[in-house]
């Protein structure tokens, strides 16, 4: 019983972190991604990405608690954050085009 | 665990933790719907109609003569219907900031007061500058998550719209109230929480500027807002052209629209620029059109054109700020803001009522926090207004005196609530009586302390801004006293009408 209680506590703590830190990371990655790949002029790409980023964070935070397990939540949220962030920051020529 | 159960847990705990902070933010935001009316209420020198003598030129000269010599920028706003005075702010190259409110009739600074601005600042940064701004933003995210998870766990959103059983047992009644205010206010709360976090998106989410502008802040702001910036050249500024002439030119170019804030960038440098922003209360968002002039020659350098999605941003910020649509819109925002406060209060009461009987740890803490914040903040706000009326206008420390009154009153109520947590009904009743007396007393105090601003003087003049503040205070006072009178100090526990369902168990 003690063991399961402790596992549950760890799982909740992990989900809380996934929602706060992971969720922000996902919002950050998506903002970077959209700021580069939206088919708009640079100021509009950045402005629209900024307007959407909080919705991404909310969805990420909800998923952190809705996911089947804390590990799964971290894998999906962290993976997407990393993927979108890399796609945003790596193409140096493309990302600063006007 | 099903999705609804996990969302219920998230809603309960993710909602409870920021409750008191959210209440502070929503309450002060609600008060700030009428911050400008309150500002004038707190400045008796502006209570009678006086003709504006001070020109933009005069206001600039006042700053040049009275501020530090090392000026980096000046922001000025002329008198308008709701704010009949000149507001001037400045910043030095060292980053020090100053401000003054100038009497339009005499050109002299108005008496010190925190003003209605106090509530607005508390709303967006808790008077804690950058750190406070981030804390408020995080609270906004918690609110968004609580709102969305609240909808997911809601089985009967339409039915709950019409359900309020105040005579049911405590938990059921508070849950009904939480649902009612939550559902009625939902679109508004969602919109205001989202547009609220959007206001400071440039600080909260720097990814766009970092990725697309290589972290060049200047280029990022200039291009995204479509505005103009000129670097300093390090030569002293030649004599400046008349500001009033520039204002006339701006109004002619906007075909009559009124100027809002005037920004003078590095006024002591030869590169000085005067940017005149447009004020248009008939539109939700700022339409742009800021005109930038060379401060020395008066030559028009640039007309701001907002990129389309920056205009969308301006529109969302405008929706949040409620400076459009006049008193009707602000009154609606006020009512929905109060619904938000009620939703938060009822939410913690549901949590409490569910756990009171089981002596769960934390019940006493939550109850003490409820009293300390939900009643402490209104008491402190009213105490601040009392200090405003009681401290003489000439007092150089009047503003800080008001601030200390606010802090001490709040701490006193917090301490009271903590000590009386086992007799909390009695404490609640006494605190409601205190709110009632403080609120009812203010219009009476104004009879003595605000000779041109009290009800009997403002009503015949048709000065609805001042009348409105006093009538609101009277209404608050009466409601608080009626509630205190109705509050049963020794309730007999009523049996629950039905067994709680599984979802309620999870809440």
XYZ file of C-alpha atoms in Angstrom:
605
model
C 0.000 0.000 0.000
C 2.794 2.389 0.957
C 4.583 1.557 -2.238
C 1.582 2.309 -4.431
C 0.923 5.577 -2.556
C 4.479 6.652 -3.153
C 4.344 5.686 -6.814
C 1.125 7.638 -7.185
C 2.697 10.692 -5.569
C 5.689 10.472 -7.857
C 3.397 10.095 -10.852
C 1.375 13.183 -9.868
C 4.541 15.226 -9.272
C 5.859 14.110 -12.640
C 2.599 15.110 -14.361
C 2.646 18.512 -12.642
C 6.150 19.107 -13.960
C 5.144 17.843 -17.404
C 2.233 20.332 -17.416
C 4.291 23.305 -16.204
C 7.764 22.792 -17.646
C 6.942 20.417 -20.484
C 3.853 22.423 -21.425
C 5.868 25.631 -21.598
C 8.555 23.876 -23.608
C 5.914 22.645 -26.043
C 4.458 26.158 -26.357
C 7.985 27.502 -26.883
C 8.794 24.933 -29.543
C 5.494 25.486 -31.381
C 5.976 29.275 -31.314
C 9.450 28.881 -32.807
C 8.108 26.420 -35.397
C 5.162 28.599 -36.461
C 7.339 31.748 -36.464
C 9.388 30.072 -39.185
C 6.969 27.966 -41.242
C 3.704 29.939 -41.357
C 3.174 31.158 -44.944
C 3.156 34.838 -43.895
C 5.502 37.815 -43.656
C 7.922 37.709 -40.719
C 6.116 40.113 -38.333
C 2.833 38.265 -38.953
C 4.400 34.827 -38.464
C 5.810 35.912 -35.119
C 2.665 37.752 -33.993
C 0.275 34.913 -34.905
C 2.548 32.287 -33.348
C 2.585 34.337 -30.155
C -1.205 34.603 -30.097
C -1.573 30.820 -30.413
C 1.128 29.730 -27.977
C -0.976 29.890 -24.807
C -3.592 27.570 -26.320
C -0.784 25.093 -27.019
C 0.331 25.302 -23.392
C -3.244 24.711 -22.155
C -3.631 21.632 -24.363
C -0.215 20.369 -23.222
C -1.120 20.868 -19.554
C -4.430 19.030 -19.966
C -2.720 16.189 -21.799
C -0.148 15.874 -18.998
C -3.001 14.833 -16.709
C -5.137 13.050 -19.284
C -2.339 10.791 -20.600
C -2.428 7.123 -19.626
C 0.824 7.407 -17.682
C 3.229 10.116 -16.613
C 5.964 8.576 -18.751
C 3.743 8.721 -21.801
C 2.881 12.356 -21.038
C 6.580 13.265 -20.884
C 7.392 11.323 -24.053
C 4.660 13.008 -26.113
C 5.022 16.523 -24.710
C 8.811 16.500 -24.494
C 9.174 14.806 -27.878
C 6.928 17.304 -29.650
C 8.644 20.224 -27.898
C 12.053 18.994 -29.022
C 10.898 18.261 -32.560
C 9.157 21.621 -33.126
C 11.990 23.520 -31.446
C 14.668 21.868 -33.584
C 12.660 22.397 -36.780
C 12.319 26.053 -35.800
C 15.899 26.835 -34.817
C 17.987 24.665 -37.164
C 17.358 26.242 -40.609
C 19.234 29.514 -39.944
C 18.683 30.971 -43.428
C 14.979 30.194 -43.529
C 14.058 31.330 -40.050
C 15.101 34.981 -40.409
C 13.671 35.508 -43.902
C 11.570 38.682 -44.129
C -8.684 6.462 -14.193
C -11.087 7.893 -16.769
C -10.436 11.186 -18.511
C -13.237 12.864 -16.581
C -11.822 11.687 -13.282
C -8.312 12.858 -14.058
C -9.693 16.195 -15.261
C -11.753 16.442 -12.055
C -8.608 16.028 -9.969
C -6.823 18.609 -12.081
C -9.744 21.024 -11.775
C -9.958 20.598 -7.996
C -6.292 21.030 -7.146
C -5.194 23.183 -10.063
C -8.153 25.410 -9.244
C -7.732 25.498 -5.486
C -4.032 26.389 -5.374
C -4.201 29.680 -7.317
C -7.688 30.579 -5.952
C -6.593 33.386 -3.672
C -4.169 34.883 -6.164
C -6.798 34.657 -8.914
C -9.302 36.360 -6.639
C -6.861 39.247 -6.104
C -6.290 39.541 -9.855
C -9.976 39.300 -10.808
C -11.147 41.578 -7.990
C -8.638 44.336 -8.781
C -9.294 43.934 -12.511
C -12.999 44.346 -11.810
C -12.365 47.499 -9.781
C -10.042 48.713 -12.552
C -12.973 48.747 -15.012
C -13.639 52.116 -13.427
C -10.081 53.015 -12.442
C -10.252 56.379 -14.173
C -13.457 57.320 -12.378
C -11.849 56.235 -9.105
C -8.705 58.191 -9.979
C -10.742 61.390 -10.252
C -12.741 60.496 -7.134
C -9.423 60.301 -5.263
C -8.289 63.709 -6.569
C -10.677 66.353 -5.161
C -8.753 69.062 -7.048
C -10.367 67.682 -10.229
C -13.916 67.571 -8.872
C -15.105 70.895 -10.238
C -15.018 71.671 -13.931
C -12.006 73.797 -14.619
C -10.919 74.973 -18.006
C -7.741 73.454 -19.368
C -4.965 76.037 -19.627
C -1.921 73.795 -19.722
C -0.857 72.968 -23.276
C 1.282 70.063 -24.489
C 4.145 72.522 -24.821
C 3.656 73.581 -21.184
C 3.571 69.966 -20.010
C 6.813 69.183 -21.863
C 8.485 72.276 -20.446
C 7.445 71.209 -16.970
C 9.174 67.845 -17.421
C 12.313 69.423 -18.916
C 12.506 71.808 -15.961
C 11.644 69.365 -13.177
C 12.915 65.937 -14.206
C 16.542 64.808 -14.098
C 18.720 66.274 -16.815
C 19.592 62.880 -18.204
C 16.256 62.312 -19.990
C 15.867 59.243 -22.195
C 12.154 59.469 -23.000
C 9.001 61.330 -21.998
C 5.426 60.005 -22.176
C 2.599 62.519 -21.886
C -1.185 62.312 -22.109
C -3.459 65.339 -22.239
C -6.754 65.877 -20.409
C -9.832 64.024 -21.668
C -13.337 63.484 -20.365
C -12.510 60.657 -17.969
C -9.024 61.901 -17.054
C -9.121 65.705 -16.904
C -5.419 66.239 -16.191
C -2.003 65.907 -17.811
C -0.166 62.681 -17.029
C 3.597 62.882 -17.604
C 6.056 60.031 -17.193
C 9.751 60.036 -17.920
C 12.774 57.766 -17.856
C 16.447 58.685 -17.592
C 19.282 57.047 -19.494
C 20.149 55.292 -16.241
C 16.684 53.709 -16.273
C 15.209 55.739 -13.408
C 11.547 56.549 -13.822
C 9.432 59.463 -12.669
C 5.881 60.634 -13.113
C 3.559 63.482 -12.267
C -0.075 64.395 -12.772
C -0.430 68.063 -13.683
C -3.487 70.176 -12.922
C -4.670 71.428 -16.340
C -5.813 74.734 -14.835
C -2.680 75.691 -12.879
C 0.030 73.532 -14.481
C 1.194 72.478 -11.010
C 1.431 68.834 -9.881
C -1.734 67.462 -8.289
C -1.718 66.271 -4.679
C -0.073 62.898 -4.133
C -2.333 59.851 -4.211
C -2.095 56.261 -5.372
C -5.257 56.856 -7.376
C -7.389 54.318 -9.210
C -4.204 53.314 -11.034
C -3.246 51.438 -7.852
C -5.857 48.752 -8.557
C -4.882 48.468 -12.223
C -1.216 47.940 -11.327
C -2.119 45.428 -8.628
C -4.174 43.618 -11.278
C -1.351 43.130 -13.772
C 1.811 42.916 -11.674
C 0.824 42.891 -7.979
C 3.064 45.984 -7.550
C 6.010 43.629 -7.958
C 7.282 44.770 -11.373
C 8.639 42.077 -13.686
C 8.402 39.228 -11.195
C 4.796 40.124 -10.417
C 3.976 40.257 -14.122
C 5.229 36.676 -14.531
C 3.342 35.486 -11.441
C 0.114 37.010 -12.800
C 0.755 35.372 -16.174
C 1.197 31.963 -14.572
C -2.010 32.498 -12.587
C -3.719 33.283 -15.894
C -2.520 29.944 -17.297
C -3.876 28.147 -14.223
C -7.188 29.903 -14.798
C -7.299 28.784 -18.432
C -6.553 25.184 -17.444
C -9.182 25.305 -14.679
C -11.779 26.728 -17.091
C -11.202 24.117 -19.799
C -10.984 21.181 -17.379
C -14.129 22.528 -15.706
C -16.001 22.237 -18.988
C -14.692 18.713 -19.619
C -15.965 17.420 -16.263
C -19.293 19.142 -16.770
C -21.993 16.682 -17.711
C -24.957 18.971 -17.754
C -23.716 22.408 -18.707
C -27.100 23.550 -20.014
C -29.093 22.253 -17.082
C -26.716 23.787 -14.544
C -27.402 27.125 -16.105
C -30.824 27.001 -14.470
C -29.899 25.239 -11.268
C -29.352 26.985 -7.969
C -30.459 25.343 -4.763
C -29.462 27.798 -2.042
C -31.418 25.828 0.550
C -29.711 22.561 -0.229
C -26.913 21.461 2.058
C -23.821 23.625 2.017
C -21.703 21.708 -0.448
C -24.535 21.290 -2.976
C -25.480 24.980 -2.755
C -21.890 26.150 -3.172
C -21.376 23.739 -6.063
C -24.510 25.114 -7.733
C -23.205 28.649 -7.191
C -19.773 27.699 -8.531
C -21.397 26.153 -11.611
C -23.849 29.008 -12.129
C -21.237 31.780 -12.026
C -18.757 29.621 -13.879
C -21.192 28.776 -16.681
C -22.750 32.240 -17.004
C -19.365 33.884 -17.042
C -17.516 31.174 -18.977
C -17.125 32.889 -22.380
C -16.100 36.109 -20.661
C -13.687 34.449 -18.261
C -12.089 32.387 -21.022
C -11.740 35.471 -23.212
C -10.356 37.670 -20.447
C -7.926 35.028 -19.170
C -6.626 34.427 -22.704
C -6.407 38.067 -23.772
C -4.875 38.773 -20.362
C -1.911 36.469 -20.890
C -1.662 37.669 -24.499
C -0.992 41.279 -23.392
C 2.541 40.427 -22.257
C 3.206 37.754 -24.887
C 6.495 39.425 -25.858
C 7.790 38.803 -22.323
C 6.092 35.478 -21.641
C 6.990 33.885 -24.973
C 10.257 35.212 -26.451
C 10.592 32.281 -28.896
C 9.332 34.218 -31.943
C 11.759 37.106 -31.503
C 14.604 34.730 -30.764
C 14.065 32.472 -33.735
C 12.969 34.930 -36.437
C 14.911 38.044 -35.391
C 18.018 36.399 -33.968
C 17.078 37.851 -30.549
C 17.401 41.455 -31.809
C 14.759 43.083 -29.561
C 14.848 46.460 -31.307
C 14.298 44.976 -34.769
C 11.624 42.638 -33.423
C 9.537 45.369 -31.757
C 9.933 47.865 -34.567
C 8.946 45.443 -37.313
C 6.149 43.605 -35.501
C 4.449 46.799 -34.299
C 5.201 48.634 -37.559
C 6.608 51.568 -35.581
C 9.569 53.887 -35.990
C 12.845 54.202 -34.125
C 15.852 56.461 -34.626
C 19.178 55.864 -32.948
C 20.816 58.618 -30.906
C 23.558 60.583 -32.660
C 25.249 62.082 -29.587
C 24.829 65.758 -30.556
C 22.774 68.159 -28.406
C 19.240 68.810 -29.639
C 18.477 72.060 -31.461
C 15.453 74.004 -30.170
C 12.304 71.909 -30.509
C 9.329 72.820 -32.665
C 6.013 73.519 -30.860
C 4.290 70.327 -29.648
C 0.880 71.954 -29.969
C 1.541 72.592 -33.641
C 2.421 68.913 -34.117
C -0.783 67.875 -32.333
C -2.846 70.072 -34.662
C -1.069 68.558 -37.650
C -1.734 65.026 -36.332
C -5.444 65.710 -35.838
C -5.686 67.123 -39.350
C -4.025 64.002 -40.787
C -6.370 61.699 -38.843
C -9.360 63.799 -39.968
C -10.253 64.852 -36.464
C -9.392 61.829 -34.273
C -8.031 62.752 -30.854
C -4.394 62.245 -29.878
C -3.656 59.831 -27.051
C -0.177 59.321 -25.614
C 2.663 61.494 -26.905
C 6.120 59.930 -26.708
C 9.297 61.992 -26.998
C 12.333 59.764 -27.488
C 15.721 61.068 -26.295
C 14.530 64.697 -26.149
C 18.038 66.077 -25.446
C 19.640 64.468 -28.515
C 19.605 65.825 -32.069
C 17.822 62.622 -33.124
C 14.783 63.381 -30.900
C 11.492 62.008 -32.245
C 7.956 62.956 -31.210
C 5.519 60.059 -31.692
C 1.830 60.936 -31.400
C -0.538 58.023 -30.869
C -4.172 58.019 -31.867
C -6.938 57.582 -29.292
C -10.188 56.199 -30.645
C -12.691 54.917 -28.093
C -15.114 53.893 -30.847
C -12.877 50.954 -31.792
C -11.981 47.887 -29.736
C -8.316 47.767 -30.638
C -5.675 50.393 -31.267
C -5.756 51.027 -35.015
C -2.197 52.219 -35.199
C -1.559 55.299 -37.269
C 0.994 56.670 -34.807
C 2.726 59.680 -36.388
C 6.458 60.170 -35.794
C 7.870 63.687 -36.228
C 11.368 65.081 -36.070
C 11.287 67.018 -32.775
C 13.424 69.867 -34.117
C 12.025 70.442 -37.618
C 8.509 69.045 -37.267
C 9.038 66.962 -40.393
C 6.784 63.877 -40.567
C 9.154 60.902 -40.532
C 6.840 57.891 -40.388
C 3.215 56.780 -40.235
C 2.696 53.544 -38.309
C 1.061 50.723 -40.237
C 0.286 47.705 -38.112
C 0.925 44.338 -39.782
C -2.387 42.384 -39.905
C -1.630 40.000 -37.043
C -0.270 42.769 -34.863
C -3.642 44.394 -35.411
C -5.243 41.157 -34.236
C -3.048 41.391 -31.136
C -4.132 45.015 -30.593
C -7.749 43.940 -30.908
C -7.328 41.227 -28.273
C -5.567 43.653 -25.934
C -8.383 46.145 -26.565
C -10.982 43.515 -25.662
C -9.168 43.019 -22.364
C -8.714 46.716 -21.542
C -12.409 47.658 -22.077
C -11.717 51.211 -23.191
C -14.338 50.958 -25.951
C -18.122 51.144 -25.872
C -18.338 53.525 -22.937
C -19.844 52.997 -19.507
C -22.198 50.245 -20.656
C -19.355 47.927 -21.684
C -17.387 48.692 -18.525
C -20.466 48.024 -16.379
C -20.925 44.671 -18.140
C -17.261 43.816 -17.553
C -17.718 44.798 -13.922
C -20.699 42.457 -13.456
C -18.934 39.558 -15.211
C -15.795 40.257 -13.186
C -17.852 39.987 -10.018
C -19.226 36.693 -11.344
C -15.590 35.599 -11.683
C -14.882 36.498 -8.060
C -18.013 34.611 -7.014
C -16.946 31.575 -9.040
C -13.538 31.495 -7.328
C -15.018 31.994 -3.852
C -17.697 29.337 -4.383
C -15.034 26.980 -5.746
C -12.977 27.028 -2.548
C -16.187 26.753 -0.504
C -17.078 23.539 -2.367
C -13.619 22.189 -1.550
C -14.068 23.158 2.114
C -17.610 21.893 2.565
C -16.653 18.540 1.154
C -13.815 18.129 3.654
C -15.028 19.947 6.763
C -16.776 16.943 8.236
C -13.789 14.642 7.695
C -11.254 16.937 9.389
C -8.941 16.663 6.383
C -5.610 18.444 6.929
C -5.596 21.855 5.275
C -9.213 22.725 6.064
C -8.211 25.278 8.696
C -5.584 26.747 6.373
C -8.008 27.073 3.461
C -10.627 28.609 5.718
C -8.145 31.120 7.131
C -6.916 32.002 3.622
C -10.527 32.487 2.489
C -11.161 35.010 5.230
C -7.757 36.641 4.857
C -8.055 37.193 1.107
C -11.738 37.214 0.148
C -12.600 39.704 2.883
C -9.147 41.161 3.535
C -8.779 42.647 0.059
C -12.148 44.487 0.052
C -11.497 45.790 3.576
C -8.000 46.948 2.589
C -9.323 48.622 -0.588
C -11.948 50.523 1.386
C -9.342 51.457 4.011
C -7.183 52.893 1.220
C -10.089 55.111 0.122
C -10.592 56.215 3.742
C -6.914 57.153 3.959
C -7.324 59.119 0.744
C -10.148 61.158 2.235
C -8.587 61.562 5.708
C -4.944 62.363 4.914
C -4.529 66.083 4.095
C -3.853 66.773 0.410
C -0.681 68.773 1.187
C 0.963 65.812 2.901
C 4.056 64.842 0.879
C 3.711 61.188 1.937
C -0.026 60.947 1.249
C 0.398 58.278 -1.449
C 2.629 56.072 0.689
C 0.290 56.672 3.627
C -2.540 55.273 1.539
C -0.374 52.320 0.588
C 0.532 51.546 4.190
C -3.104 51.814 5.228
C -3.955 49.246 2.557
C -1.189 46.879 3.683
C -1.870 47.205 7.410
C -5.631 46.794 6.993
C -5.094 43.660 4.909
C -2.583 42.198 7.383
C -4.971 42.948 10.250
C -7.849 41.082 8.556
C -5.507 38.215 7.658
C -4.328 37.899 11.254
C -7.926 38.137 12.466
C -9.005 35.364 10.096
C -6.083 33.157 11.117
C -6.747 33.587 14.847
C -10.511 33.198 14.492
C -10.422 30.166 12.168
C -12.301 28.055 14.713
C -14.956 30.769 15.143
C -14.939 31.657 11.500
C -18.666 32.383 11.196
C -18.437 35.056 13.858
C -15.317 36.497 12.202
C -17.001 36.432 8.785
C -20.011 38.246 10.176
C -17.899 40.915 11.872
C -15.811 41.386 8.730
C -18.951 41.820 6.621
C -20.188 44.436 9.090
C -16.809 46.151 8.856
C -17.023 46.224 5.036
C -20.569 47.595 5.302
C -19.590 50.391 7.666
C -16.444 51.321 5.739
C -18.348 51.450 2.432
C -21.356 53.354 3.762
C -19.077 55.754 5.610
C -17.127 56.891 2.557
C -19.897 58.895 0.819
C -20.606 60.519 4.219
C -16.922 61.279 4.748
C -16.843 62.882 1.312
C -19.447 65.398 2.501
C -16.699 66.807 4.711
C -13.534 66.012 2.794
C -14.551 66.507 -0.850
C -16.651 69.695 -0.969
C -17.166 69.541 -4.741
C -17.204 65.779 -5.153
C -19.770 64.412 -2.696
C -23.165 63.116 -3.822
C -25.094 66.292 -3.055
C -22.654 68.381 -5.085
C -22.039 65.983 -7.962
C -25.646 64.861 -8.514
C -27.097 68.281 -9.441
C -24.097 68.784 -11.745
C -24.847 65.485 -13.488
C -21.297 64.325 -12.755
C -22.039 60.637 -13.215
C -18.462 59.456 -12.749
C -18.311 60.683 -9.148
C -21.974 59.870 -8.445
C -21.413 56.339 -9.716
C -18.502 55.686 -7.345
C -20.513 56.892 -4.333
C -23.635 54.940 -5.334
C -21.535 51.799 -5.818
C -20.060 52.275 -2.340
C -23.551 52.661 -0.851
C -24.720 49.515 -2.653
C -21.668 47.536 -1.474
C -22.238 48.706 2.085
C -25.913 47.756 2.094
C -25.303 44.337 0.541
C -22.518 43.581 3.036
C -24.725 44.544 5.991
C -27.694 42.538 4.692
C -25.441 39.499 4.198
C -24.006 39.898 7.698
C -27.533 40.070 9.112
C -28.676 37.013 7.159
C -25.632 34.952 8.055
C -26.614 32.356 10.613
C -23.910 32.365 13.268
C -24.890 28.939 14.593
C -26.208 26.715 11.825
C -27.831 23.374 12.465
C -26.316 20.920 10.036
C -28.890 19.920 7.458
C -28.786 16.368 6.199
C -27.746 15.877 2.621
C -30.739 15.474 0.302
C -29.128 12.713 -1.674
C -25.963 10.738 -1.728
C -23.210 12.438 -3.696
C -22.482 10.930 -7.095
C -19.163 9.524 -8.121
C -18.065 12.693 -9.878
C -18.763 14.829 -6.827
C -16.796 12.335 -4.811
C -13.837 12.997 -7.078
C -14.124 16.777 -6.743
